[in-house]
Coordinates of C-alpha atoms and ligand atoms in Angstrom, one line a residue:
X212 CA -0.9 38.0 24.9
X213 CA 1.2 41.1 25.7
X214 CA 4.8 40.1 25.9
X215 CA 7.9 41.2 27.7
X216 CA 9.9 43.5 25.5
X217 CA 13.5 42.7 26.7
X218 CA 15.9 40.9 24.4
X219 CA 15.7 37.1 24.3
X220 CA 18.9 35.4 23.5
X221 CA 18.0 32.7 21.1
X222 CA 19.9 29.5 21.6
X223 CA 19.0 28.5 18.0
X224 CA 19.1 31.8 16.1
X225 CA 19.2 30.2 12.7
X226 CA 16.6 27.5 13.3
X227 CA 13.1 27.8 11.8
X228 CA 10.1 25.5 12.0
X229 CA 11.1 22.0 10.9
X230 CA 10.5 21.3 7.2
X231 CA 8.2 18.4 8.1
X232 CA 5.7 20.7 9.8
X233 CA 6.0 23.3 7.1
X234 CA 5.4 20.9 4.2
X235 CA 2.6 19.0 6.0
X236 CA 0.8 22.3 6.8
X237 CA 1.2 23.5 3.2
X238 CA 0.0 20.2 1.9
X239 CA -3.1 20.4 4.1
X240 CA -3.8 24.0 3.1
X241 CA -3.4 23.2 -0.6
X242 CA -5.3 20.0 -0.3
X243 CA -2.3 18.2 -1.9
X244 CA -1.4 14.5 -1.8
X245 CA 1.1 14.5 1.1
X246 CA 4.3 12.5 0.4
X247 CA 6.4 15.0 2.4
X248 CA 6.6 14.2 6.1
X249 CA 7.3 10.6 6.7
X250 CA 4.3 8.9 8.3
X251 CA 1.9 6.1 7.1
X252 CA -1.5 7.1 6.0
X253 CA -2.9 3.7 6.8
X254 CA -3.8 2.1 10.2
X255 CA -1.6 0.1 12.5
X256 CA -2.7 -3.4 13.3
X257 CA -6.1 -3.5 15.1
X258 CA -4.5 -6.1 17.4
X259 CA -2.1 -3.5 18.6
X260 CA -4.8 -0.9 19.4
X261 CA -6.8 -3.6 21.1
X262 CA -3.8 -4.3 23.3
X263 CA -3.4 -0.7 24.2
X264 CA -7.1 -0.6 25.2
X265 CA -6.7 -3.8 27.2
X266 CA -3.9 -2.4 29.2
X267 CA -5.6 1.0 29.7
X268 CA -8.7 -0.7 30.9
X269 CA -6.7 -3.0 33.2
X270 CA -5.4 0.1 35.0
X271 CA -1.9 0.3 33.6
X272 CA -2.1 4.1 33.6
X273 CA 0.5 5.4 36.1
X274 CA 4.2 6.1 35.6
X275 CA 6.2 3.3 34.3
X276 CA 9.8 2.7 35.4
X277 CA 11.9 5.6 34.5
X278 CA 13.9 3.5 32.0
X279 CA 10.8 1.8 30.6
X280 CA 8.6 -1.2 31.4
X281 CA 11.0 -4.0 32.1
X282 CA 8.9 -6.5 30.1
X283 CA 9.4 -4.3 27.0
X284 CA 13.1 -3.9 27.7
X285 CA 13.4 -7.7 28.0
X286 CA 11.8 -8.4 24.7
X287 CA 13.9 -5.7 23.0
X288 CA 17.0 -7.4 24.4
X289 CA 15.8 -10.7 23.0
X290 CA 15.1 -9.2 19.6
X291 CA 18.5 -7.5 19.4
X292 CA 20.3 -10.8 20.4
X293 CA 18.3 -12.8 17.9
X294 CA 18.8 -10.4 15.0
X295 CA 22.3 -9.1 15.6
X296 CA 23.9 -11.5 18.1
X297 CA 24.6 -8.7 20.7
X298 CA 23.4 -8.9 24.3
X299 CA 22.2 -5.8 26.0
X300 CA 21.2 -6.1 29.6
X301 CA 17.6 -5.0 30.0
X302 CA 18.2 -3.7 33.5
X303 CA 21.2 -1.5 32.7
X304 CA 21.7 -1.1 28.9
X305 CA 18.2 -0.4 27.4
X306 CA 16.0 2.6 27.9
X307 CA 12.6 3.1 26.4
X308 CA 12.2 6.7 25.0
X309 CA 9.5 9.0 23.8
X310 CA 10.4 8.3 20.2
X311 CA 13.7 8.3 18.2
X312 CA 14.1 12.1 18.4
X313 CA 14.1 12.2 22.2
X314 CA 16.5 9.3 22.3
X315 CA 18.9 11.2 20.0
X316 CA 18.5 14.4 21.9
X317 CA 19.2 12.7 25.2
X318 CA 22.2 10.8 23.9
X319 CA 23.7 14.1 22.7
X320 CA 22.7 16.1 25.8
X321 CA 24.2 13.6 28.2
X322 CA 27.6 13.4 26.5
X323 CA 28.2 16.6 24.4
X324 CA 29.3 19.9 26.1
X325 CA 30.9 23.2 25.3
X326 CA 33.3 23.1 22.4
X327 CA 32.9 19.4 21.7
X328 CA 32.9 18.6 18.0
X329 CA 30.4 16.2 16.5
X330 CA 30.8 14.8 13.0
X331 CA 27.6 14.3 11.0
X332 CA 27.0 13.4 7.4
X333 CA 24.9 15.6 5.1
X334 CA 22.2 15.4 4.0
X335 CA 21.4 14.8 7.6
X336 CA 18.1 14.3 9.4
X337 CA 17.2 17.6 10.8
X338 CA 17.2 17.0 14.6
X339 CA 20.9 16.3 15.0
X340 CA 22.4 19.7 14.4
X341 CA 20.1 21.7 16.9
X342 CA 20.6 19.0 19.6
X343 CA 24.4 19.5 19.3
X344 CA 24.1 23.3 19.3
X345 CA 21.7 23.4 22.3
X346 CA 24.3 21.6 24.3
X347 CA 27.2 23.9 23.3
X348 CA 28.7 21.4 20.8
X349 CA 30.0 22.2 17.3
X350 CA 28.6 20.3 14.4
X351 CA 31.2 19.3 11.8
X352 CA 29.7 18.4 8.4
X353 CA 31.0 15.8 6.0
X354 CA 29.1 15.5 2.7
X355 CA 27.9 12.1 1.4
X356 CA 28.9 11.6 -2.2
X357 CA 26.2 12.3 -4.7
X358 CA 24.3 10.6 -6.3
X359 CA 24.9 7.4 -4.4
X360 CA 25.1 9.1 -0.9
X361 CA 28.1 6.9 0.2
X362 CA 30.5 7.8 2.9
X363 CA 34.0 9.0 2.0
X364 CA 35.8 7.8 5.1
X365 CA 39.0 9.6 4.0
X366 CA 37.2 13.0 4.4
X367 CA 36.1 11.8 7.9
X368 CA 39.7 11.2 8.9
X369 CA 40.6 14.7 7.8
X370 CA 38.2 16.4 10.1
X371 CA 39.0 14.4 13.2
X372 CA 41.0 16.2 15.9
X373 CA 41.4 16.4 19.7
X374 CA 38.0 18.0 20.1
X375 CA 36.0 15.3 18.2
X376 CA 33.7 13.7 20.7
X377 CA 31.1 11.9 18.6
X378 CA 30.3 10.7 15.1
X379 CA 26.6 10.4 14.2
X380 CA 25.7 7.8 11.6
X381 CA 22.2 6.8 10.3
X382 CA 21.4 3.6 8.5
X383 CA 19.1 3.0 6.7
X384 CA 19.6 6.7 5.9
X385 CA 16.9 9.4 5.9
X386 CA 16.6 11.2 3.5
X387 CA 18.6 9.3 0.9
X388 CA 17.3 5.7 1.4
X389 CA 20.9 4.3 1.3
X390 CA 22.4 1.8 3.8
X391 CA 25.8 1.4 5.3
X392 CA 27.5 -1.9 4.6
X393 CA 30.0 -4.1 6.4
X394 CA 32.9 -2.3 4.9
X395 CA 31.6 1.1 6.1
X396 CA 31.5 -0.2 9.7
X397 CA 35.0 -1.7 9.4
X398 CA 36.3 1.7 8.2
X399 CA 34.6 3.4 11.1
X400 CA 36.0 0.9 13.5
X401 CA 39.5 1.7 12.2
X402 CA 38.9 5.4 12.5
X403 CA 37.6 5.5 16.1
X404 CA 39.7 2.5 17.3
X405 CA 42.3 4.3 19.3
X406 CA 40.3 7.3 20.2
X407 CA 37.7 8.3 22.8
X408 CA 35.2 9.2 20.1
X409 CA 31.6 8.0 20.8
X410 CA 29.2 7.0 18.1
X411 CA 25.5 7.6 17.8
X412 CA 23.9 5.3 15.4
X413 CA 20.3 6.1 14.3
X414 CA 18.8 2.8 13.2
X415 CA 15.1 3.8 13.4
X416 CA 14.4 2.2 10.0
X417 CA 16.2 -1.0 10.9
X418 CA 13.3 -3.2 9.8
X419 CA 12.8 -1.5 6.4
X420 CA 15.6 -2.8 4.1
X421 CA 15.0 -3.9 0.5
X422 CA 16.2 -6.3 -2.3
X423 CA 17.3 -9.0 0.1
X424 CA 19.9 -6.8 1.8
X425 CA 20.4 -7.4 5.6
X426 CA 20.4 -4.4 7.9
X427 CA 23.9 -3.9 9.2
X428 CA 23.4 -2.9 12.8
X429 CA 26.3 -1.3 14.7
X430 CA 25.5 -3.8 17.5
X431 CA 27.1 -6.5 15.3
X432 CA 30.5 -4.8 15.7
X433 CA 31.6 -5.2 19.3
X434 CA 34.5 -2.7 18.9
X435 CA 31.9 -0.1 17.9
X436 CA 29.0 -1.1 20.0
X437 CA 31.2 -0.6 23.1
X438 CA 31.2 3.2 22.4
X439 CA 27.8 3.6 20.8
X440 CA 24.3 4.8 21.5
X441 CA 21.9 2.9 19.2
X442 CA 18.5 4.3 18.5
X443 CA 15.4 2.6 17.2
X444 CA 11.7 3.6 16.9
X445 CA 8.4 1.6 17.2
X446 CA 6.6 4.4 15.3
X447 CA 8.4 3.3 12.0
X448 CA 8.0 -0.4 12.7
X449 CA 4.3 -0.5 13.8
X450 CA 2.9 2.4 11.7
X451 CA 2.4 4.4 14.9
X452 CA 4.5 7.5 14.5
X453 CA 2.1 9.5 16.7
X454 CA 2.7 7.2 19.7
X455 CA 6.2 8.4 20.1
X456 CA 7.8 5.3 21.5
X457 CA 11.4 4.2 20.7
X458 CA 14.4 3.1 22.6
X459 CA 18.1 3.5 23.1
X460 CA 20.7 0.7 23.5
X461 CA 24.1 1.5 25.0
X462 CA 26.7 -0.2 27.2
X463 CA 26.2 0.4 30.9
X464 CA 28.6 3.3 31.5
X465 CA 27.1 5.3 28.6
X466 CA 23.5 4.3 29.5
X467 CA 24.1 5.5 33.1
X468 CA 24.8 9.0 31.7
X469 CA 21.9 8.7 29.3
X470 CA 19.5 8.0 32.1
X471 CA 20.7 10.9 34.2
X472 CA 19.5 13.2 31.4
X473 CA 16.5 11.1 30.3
X474 CA 14.8 11.1 33.8
X475 CA 14.7 15.0 33.7
X476 CA 13.9 15.4 30.0
X477 CA 10.9 13.1 29.9
X478 CA 11.1 11.0 33.1
X479 CA 9.2 8.0 31.6
X480 CA 7.2 7.0 28.6
X481 CA 3.5 6.3 28.5
X482 CA 2.7 3.0 30.3
X483 CA -0.2 1.2 28.5
X484 CA 1.5 1.5 25.1
X485 CA 4.7 0.0 26.4
X486 CA 2.8 -3.0 27.7
X487 CA 0.9 -3.3 24.4
X488 CA 4.1 -3.2 22.4
X489 CA 5.8 -5.7 24.7
X490 CA 3.1 -8.2 24.0
X491 CA 2.8 -7.4 20.3
X492 CA 6.6 -7.9 19.8
X493 CA 6.3 -11.5 20.9
X494 CA 5.2 -12.3 17.4
X495 CA 8.3 -11.7 15.3
X496 CA 6.2 -11.3 12.2
X497 CA 5.3 -7.8 13.6
X498 CA 8.7 -6.6 12.5
X499 CA 10.2 -9.4 10.3
X500 CA 7.5 -8.8 7.6
X501 CA 8.0 -5.1 7.3
X502 CA 10.7 -5.1 4.6
X503 CA 8.6 -7.0 2.2
X504 CA 5.5 -4.9 3.0
X505 CA 7.4 -1.7 2.2
X506 CA 9.3 -3.2 -0.8
X507 CA 5.9 -3.9 -2.4
X508 CA 5.1 -0.2 -1.9
X509 CA 8.5 1.0 -3.2
X510 CA 8.2 -1.2 -6.3
X511 CA 4.6 -0.2 -7.0
X512 CA 5.6 3.5 -6.7
X513 CA 8.7 3.1 -8.9
X514 CA 6.9 1.1 -11.5
X515 CA 3.9 3.5 -11.7
X516 CA 6.2 6.6 -12.0
X517 CA 8.5 4.9 -14.6
X518 CA 7.0 7.0 -17.5
X519 CA 7.7 10.3 -15.6
X520 CA 10.6 12.7 -16.3
X521 CA 11.9 12.3 -12.8
X522 CA 15.0 10.0 -12.4
X523 CA 15.2 7.5 -9.5
X524 CA 17.9 5.4 -7.9
X525 CA 15.7 2.8 -6.0
X526 CA 15.7 3.3 -2.3
X527 CA 17.6 0.5 -0.4
X528 CA 15.9 1.2 2.9
X529 CA 13.5 3.5 4.8
X530 CA 10.2 4.5 3.4
X531 CA 11.6 7.4 1.3
X532 CA 12.4 7.6 -2.4
X533 CA 14.5 10.4 -3.8
X534 CA 13.6 11.7 -7.3
X535 CA 15.9 13.8 -9.3
X536 CA 14.2 16.5 -11.4
X537 CA 17.1 18.0 -13.4
X538 CA 15.4 16.9 -16.6
X539 CA 12.4 19.0 -15.7
X540 CA 13.6 22.4 -14.4
X541 CA 16.6 24.2 -13.1
X542 CA 14.5 25.8 -10.3
X543 CA 15.8 25.3 -6.7
X544 CA 14.4 22.2 -5.0
X545 CA 12.7 24.4 -2.3
X546 CA 10.9 26.5 -4.9
X547 CA 10.0 23.5 -7.0
X548 CA 8.6 21.5 -4.1
X549 CA 6.5 24.5 -3.0
X550 CA 5.3 25.0 -6.6
X551 CA 4.4 21.4 -7.0
X552 CA 2.4 21.5 -3.8
X553 CA 0.5 24.5 -4.8
X554 CA -0.1 23.9 -8.5
X555 CA 0.1 20.1 -9.0
X556 CA -1.2 19.2 -5.5
X557 CA 1.6 16.9 -4.5
X558 CA 3.9 17.6 -1.5
X559 CA 7.5 16.4 -1.1
X560 CA 10.6 17.4 0.9
X561 CA 13.4 19.4 -0.8
X562 CA 16.6 17.6 0.0
X563 CA 18.7 20.8 0.3
X564 CA 17.2 21.6 3.7
X565 CA 19.2 18.6 5.1
X566 CA 22.4 20.4 4.3
X567 CA 24.4 22.9 6.3
X568 CA 25.3 24.8 3.2
X569 CA 22.2 24.4 1.1
X570 CA 23.5 22.0 -1.5
X571 CA 20.9 21.7 -4.2
X572 CA 21.3 18.6 -6.3
X573 CA 17.7 19.0 -7.7
X574 CA 16.4 16.2 -5.7
X575 CA 13.0 15.8 -3.8
X576 CA 12.2 13.2 -1.2
X577 CA 8.9 11.3 -1.5
X578 CA 7.5 9.2 1.3
X579 CA 5.9 5.9 0.1
X580 CA 4.5 4.8 3.4
X581 CA 1.0 5.4 1.9
X582 CA -1.9 3.3 0.8
X583 CA -1.7 2.0 -2.7
X584 CA -4.6 4.3 -3.6
X585 CA -2.6 7.4 -2.4
X586 CA 0.5 6.1 -4.3
X587 CA -1.7 5.8 -7.4
X588 CA -3.0 9.3 -7.1
X589 CA 0.6 10.6 -6.5
X590 CA 2.0 8.7 -9.5
X591 CA -0.6 10.1 -11.8
X592 CA 0.4 13.6 -10.7
X593 CA 4.1 12.8 -10.9
X594 CA 3.7 11.5 -14.5
X595 CA 2.0 14.7 -15.5
X596 CA 4.9 16.9 -14.4
Ligands
LIG827 N1 11.0 11.2 10.4 C1 10.0 11.9 9.7 C2 10.5 12.3 8.3 O1 11.7 12.2 8.0 C3 9.4 13.1 10.3 C4 9.4 13.2 11.7 C5 9.0 14.6 12.2 O2 8.1 15.2 11.5 N2 9.6 15.1 13.2 O3 9.7 12.7 7.5

């Protein structure tokens, strides 16, 4: 295609193709076991696909309500009340989105403008920073402490100023697999207490928490929930990352702004899947059993790689496990992950890409949302490195 030769002012001059696409493509090209991009390699429940079929065949194929099918919003509200004791009005405080990423983008686009500062913790999931920049905001980075990836709230206090408009948190945390605890939320509450700072809390892995820990949702803290967008994702919960359905919770005044942007970013989310999920969610096992399902996978993976030279701190949540390779090589994590994909036929994600200033702690992220067979293949390779 011939193209116009004038200058194009890039709004994201430094951004390249997301690491998830890069590594999954490389894994496919190299025929490597792909533990890089986070997605299950096994099927979702056949009951769920049958429900989607049922609703498609029954003619639920036109636009849904802009904010999502009300039956789905209702059952989300019930789930959040039951699990976290917080009431969100399905009419005005819940919006169904085309996945977690769209919800995050929309929350940022609807509240962040020119010159606003947004605090985020690195390593940070890669969609936050460009969403802030596309809307004229300025990302302000605070590093999580290594190796436990905890938040140093004192350093957060130091970067807050008049321009701070939002703090983004993520628990369970991608890529580190750590979780925020009650004390973290109390600290955050103190910090934002007398300010106008909003919070965006990415909880897309809320149903994947290990070792008997309970997920601390920001919705449990009324003084924080009153100023927060809370994001979740059915892709993670139902093994359907390709369906791109998630949701956002927020108090009415914030949700009103969110919907102003949402209706022109995506308008509405596909109808039959919303109906199917609404019905599927009626059985609470559909999400309450997920932690034990993934804990079995985490434990299997960790036990199988115990002879390897990689070092692991067991993941506390998400379906990611970090492995430290400083005993193996002093190569950069990017070089090492590419090399492993090409020569050992196993793909992972180098954690330095989640930093603003490429901090390389010699750590790779492996996704264990895989069949036991895939995990076995992966473990054999890892043990040979
Ligand atoms: N959330 C997934 C991960 O962290 C990837 C999602 C995506 O590819 N955009 O691997």
